[in-house]
Coordinates of C-alpha atoms in Angstrom, one line a residue:
A21 CA 0.0 0.0 0.0
R22 CA 1.8 3.0 -1.3
E23 CA 0.9 6.4 0.2
A24 CA 0.2 9.2 -2.2
T25 CA 2.8 12.0 -1.9
P26 CA 1.6 15.6 -2.5
P27 CA 2.9 17.3 -5.6
P28 CA 6.0 19.5 -5.1
R29 CA 5.3 23.0 -3.9
Q30 CA 6.0 25.6 -6.5
V31 CA 8.4 28.2 -5.0
R32 CA 8.4 31.7 -6.6
S33 CA 11.0 34.3 -6.0
V34 CA 10.2 37.8 -4.7
H35 CA 10.7 39.1 -8.3
E36 CA 7.9 36.9 -9.6
V37 CA 5.2 38.0 -7.2
E38 CA 2.5 40.0 -8.9
P39 CA 1.5 43.1 -7.1
T40 CA -1.9 42.8 -5.5
S41 CA -4.6 45.3 -6.0
S42 CA -6.1 47.3 -3.2
A43 CA -9.6 46.0 -4.1
P44 CA -11.2 43.8 -1.6
P45 CA -10.8 40.1 -2.2
S46 CA -13.5 38.5 -4.3
S47 CA -15.7 35.9 -3.0
S48 CA -13.9 33.2 -5.0
T49 CA -10.7 33.5 -3.0
T50 CA -10.2 31.1 -0.2
S51 CA -9.2 32.1 3.3
S52 CA -5.6 30.8 2.8
E53 CA -5.2 33.0 -0.3
S54 CA -6.4 36.1 1.5
Q55 CA -3.9 35.4 4.3
D56 CA -1.0 35.3 1.8
E57 CA -1.9 38.6 0.3
P58 CA -0.4 40.9 3.0
K59 CA 2.8 38.9 2.9
R60 CA 3.1 39.4 -0.8
E61 CA 2.4 43.1 -0.5
R62 CA 5.2 43.4 2.2
L63 CA 7.7 41.6 0.0
V64 CA 7.1 43.9 -3.0
A65 CA 6.4 47.2 -1.2
A66 CA 9.4 47.1 1.1
R67 CA 12.0 47.7 -1.7
S68 CA 14.2 50.7 -1.5
W69 CA 17.9 51.5 -2.1
T70 CA 19.6 50.9 1.2
D71 CA 23.2 50.7 0.2
G72 CA 23.9 54.5 0.2
L73 CA 25.4 54.6 3.7
C74 CA 27.4 51.5 3.1
L75 CA 28.8 52.9 -0.1
V76 CA 29.9 56.1 1.7
V77 CA 31.5 54.2 4.5
L78 CA 33.4 52.0 2.0
L79 CA 34.7 55.0 0.0
V80 CA 35.8 56.9 3.2
S81 CA 37.6 53.7 4.4
C82 CA 39.4 53.2 1.1
L83 CA 40.5 56.9 1.1
G84 CA 41.7 56.6 4.7
L85 CA 43.7 53.4 3.9
G86 CA 45.2 55.1 0.8
Q87 CA 46.3 58.0 2.9
L88 CA 47.8 55.6 5.5
L89 CA 49.7 53.8 2.8
V90 CA 51.2 57.1 1.5
F91 CA 52.2 58.1 5.0
A92 CA 53.7 54.7 5.8
R93 CA 55.8 54.7 2.6
R94 CA 57.1 58.2 3.3
S95 CA 58.0 57.7 6.9
Q96 CA 58.6 54.0 7.6
D97 CA 60.1 50.9 6.2
L98 CA 57.3 48.7 4.9
R99 CA 59.4 45.6 5.2
K100 CA 58.4 45.7 8.9
L101 CA 55.0 44.4 7.7
T102 CA 56.3 41.5 5.6
Q103 CA 59.5 40.5 7.4
G104 CA 59.5 39.1 10.9
F105 CA 61.5 40.1 14.0
D106 CA 63.7 37.8 16.0
H107 CA 63.7 37.6 19.8
R108 CA 66.3 40.5 20.0
G109 CA 64.0 42.8 18.0
R110 CA 66.1 42.7 14.8
L111 CA 64.3 42.7 11.5
C112 CA 65.1 39.4 9.8
G113 CA 67.1 39.8 6.6
V114 CA 67.4 43.5 7.0
S115 CA 69.1 44.3 10.4
K116 CA 72.8 43.9 11.1
G117 CA 73.6 40.3 11.9
T118 CA 70.6 38.9 10.1
E119 CA 71.6 39.5 6.5
G120 CA 70.7 36.5 4.4
L121 CA 68.4 35.2 7.1
G122 CA 65.0 36.4 5.8
M123 CA 62.7 33.9 7.4
V124 CA 61.3 33.7 10.9
H125 CA 61.2 30.4 12.8
W126 CA 59.5 29.8 16.2
C127 CA 61.2 27.1 18.2
Q128 CA 59.6 24.5 20.3
A129 CA 59.6 25.3 24.0
R130 CA 62.4 23.4 25.8
G131 CA 61.2 20.1 27.1
Q132 CA 57.6 20.8 26.1
D133 CA 55.4 20.0 23.1
H134 CA 54.3 23.6 22.3
T135 CA 55.7 26.5 20.3
D136 CA 57.6 29.2 22.1
W137 CA 55.9 32.3 20.5
L138 CA 58.0 34.7 22.6
A139 CA 61.4 33.7 21.1
P140 CA 61.4 33.6 17.3
I141 CA 64.7 33.4 15.4
C142 CA 65.9 34.4 11.9
V143 CA 66.7 31.5 9.6
E144 CA 67.8 31.3 6.0
R145 CA 65.0 28.8 5.0
C146 CA 62.3 26.9 6.9
P147 CA 64.0 24.0 8.7
R148 CA 63.1 20.5 7.6
Q149 CA 62.0 17.9 10.0
G150 CA 65.0 16.5 11.9
T151 CA 67.1 19.6 11.2
E152 CA 68.6 21.1 14.3
V153 CA 68.2 24.8 14.9
R154 CA 69.9 26.9 17.6
C155 CA 67.1 28.4 19.6
P156 CA 67.3 31.0 22.5
G157 CA 68.0 29.2 25.7
D158 CA 69.9 26.3 24.1
A159 CA 73.2 25.4 25.8
E160 CA 76.2 26.7 23.9

Protein backbone atom coordinates (compact mmCIF):
# COMPACT_ATOMS: atom_id res chain seq x y z
CA ALA A 1 0.00 0.00 0.00
CA ARG A 2 1.84 3.01 -1.26
CA GLU A 3 0.91 6.41 0.17
CA ALA A 4 0.23 9.22 -2.22
CA THR A 5 2.76 12.01 -1.92
CA PRO A 6 1.61 15.57 -2.47
CA PRO A 7 2.89 17.30 -5.61
CA PRO A 8 6.02 19.46 -5.08
CA ARG A 9 5.26 22.97 -3.94
CA GLN A 10 6.05 25.60 -6.50
CA VAL A 11 8.37 28.22 -5.03
CA ARG A 12 8.35 31.67 -6.57
CA SER A 13 11.01 34.30 -6.04
CA VAL A 14 10.21 37.77 -4.75
CA HIS A 15 10.69 39.13 -8.26
CA GLU A 16 7.94 36.89 -9.64
CA VAL A 17 5.25 38.00 -7.19
CA GLU A 18 2.55 39.99 -8.90
CA PRO A 19 1.50 43.15 -7.10
CA THR A 20 -1.86 42.77 -5.47
CA SER A 21 -4.60 45.26 -6.01
CA SER A 22 -6.10 47.28 -3.21
CA ALA A 23 -9.55 46.03 -4.12
CA PRO A 24 -11.24 43.80 -1.55
CA PRO A 25 -10.81 40.06 -2.19
CA SER A 26 -13.46 38.50 -4.32
CA SER A 27 -15.72 35.85 -2.96
CA SER A 28 -13.90 33.24 -5.05
CA THR A 29 -10.67 33.51 -3.00
CA THR A 30 -10.17 31.09 -0.18
CA SER A 31 -9.16 32.06 3.33
CA SER A 32 -5.55 30.83 2.83
CA GLU A 33 -5.15 32.99 -0.30
CA SER A 34 -6.36 36.08 1.53
CA GLN A 35 -3.87 35.40 4.34
CA ASP A 36 -0.98 35.28 1.83
CA GLU A 37 -1.91 38.64 0.29
CA PRO A 38 -0.43 40.89 3.04
CA LYS A 39 2.79 38.86 2.93
CA ARG A 40 3.10 39.38 -0.83
CA GLU A 41 2.43 43.10 -0.45
CA ARG A 42 5.16 43.43 2.18
CA LEU A 43 7.70 41.64 -0.01
CA VAL A 44 7.08 43.89 -2.99
CA ALA A 45 6.38 47.19 -1.23
CA ALA A 46 9.43 47.10 1.08
CA ARG A 47 11.97 47.67 -1.71
CA SER A 48 14.20 50.70 -1.52
CA TRP A 49 17.86 51.54 -2.08
CA THR A 50 19.59 50.92 1.24
CA ASP A 51 23.23 50.73 0.21
CA GLY A 52 23.95 54.46 0.17
CA LEU A 53 25.37 54.64 3.67
CA CYS A 54 27.43 51.48 3.14
CA LEU A 55 28.85 52.93 -0.08
CA VAL A 56 29.85 56.15 1.69
CA VAL A 57 31.52 54.19 4.52
CA LEU A 58 33.37 52.02 1.99
CA LEU A 59 34.66 55.01 0.02
CA VAL A 60 35.79 56.87 3.16
CA SER A 61 37.55 53.72 4.40
CA CYS A 62 39.35 53.25 1.08
CA LEU A 63 40.48 56.88 1.06
CA GLY A 64 41.69 56.55 4.65
CA LEU A 65 43.66 53.40 3.88
CA GLY A 66 45.18 55.09 0.83
CA GLN A 67 46.33 58.03 2.95
CA LEU A 68 47.75 55.64 5.54
CA LEU A 69 49.72 53.80 2.84
CA VAL A 70 51.17 57.07 1.50
CA PHE A 71 52.17 58.13 5.02
CA ALA A 72 53.73 54.74 5.79
CA ARG A 73 55.78 54.72 2.57
CA ARG A 74 57.13 58.19 3.26
CA SER A 75 58.05 57.74 6.90
CA GLN A 76 58.64 54.04 7.61
CA ASP A 77 60.13 50.86 6.21
CA LEU A 78 57.26 48.70 4.86
CA ARG A 79 59.41 45.58 5.20
CA LYS A 80 58.39 45.66 8.87
CA LEU A 81 55.01 44.39 7.69
CA THR A 82 56.35 41.53 5.56
CA GLN A 83 59.51 40.46 7.39
CA GLY A 84 59.53 39.09 10.91
CA PHE A 85 61.48 40.14 13.98
CA ASP A 86 63.68 37.83 16.03
CA HIS A 87 63.71 37.62 19.85
CA ARG A 88 66.27 40.47 19.98
CA GLY A 89 64.04 42.85 18.01
CA ARG A 90 66.11 42.66 14.81
CA LEU A 91 64.28 42.69 11.47
CA CYS A 92 65.10 39.37 9.79
CA GLY A 93 67.08 39.78 6.55
CA VAL A 94 67.45 43.55 7.04
CA SER A 95 69.07 44.34 10.39
CA LYS A 96 72.79 43.95 11.06
CA GLY A 97 73.59 40.34 11.91
CA THR A 98 70.55 38.92 10.10
CA GLU A 99 71.63 39.50 6.48
CA GLY A 100 70.71 36.46 4.41
CA LEU A 101 68.36 35.19 7.15
CA GLY A 102 65.04 36.41 5.77
CA MET A 103 62.67 33.87 7.36
CA VAL A 104 61.31 33.68 10.92
CA HIS A 105 61.17 30.41 12.84
CA TRP A 106 59.49 29.82 16.19
CA CYS A 107 61.20 27.11 18.21
CA GLN A 108 59.55 24.46 20.30
CA ALA A 109 59.64 25.33 23.99
CA ARG A 110 62.44 23.44 25.78
CA GLY A 111 61.22 20.12 27.11
CA GLN A 112 57.63 20.79 26.09
CA ASP A 113 55.37 20.01 23.15
CA HIS A 114 54.25 23.56 22.31
CA THR A 115 55.69 26.46 20.33
CA ASP A 116 57.56 29.24 22.13
CA TRP A 117 55.91 32.27 20.55
CA LEU A 118 58.02 34.71 22.59
CA ALA A 119 61.42 33.74 21.14
CA PRO A 120 61.44 33.65 17.32
CA ILE A 121 64.73 33.39 15.44
CA CYS A 122 65.86 34.38 11.94
CA VAL A 123 66.75 31.52 9.59
CA GLU A 124 67.81 31.27 5.95
CA ARG A 125 65.01 28.83 5.05
CA CYS A 126 62.34 26.87 6.87
CA PRO A 127 63.97 23.99 8.72
CA ARG A 128 63.08 20.49 7.57
CA GLN A 129 61.95 17.88 10.04
CA GLY A 130 64.97 16.48 11.87
CA THR A 131 67.12 19.57 11.21
CA GLU A 132 68.64 21.11 14.33
CA VAL A 133 68.23 24.82 14.85
CA ARG A 134 69.89 26.88 17.58
CA CYS A 135 67.12 28.45 19.61
CA PRO A 136 67.29 30.98 22.45
CA GLY A 137 68.00 29.23 25.72
CA ASP A 138 69.89 26.31 24.12
CA ALA A 139 73.18 25.40 25.78
CA GLU A 140 76.20 26.71 23.88
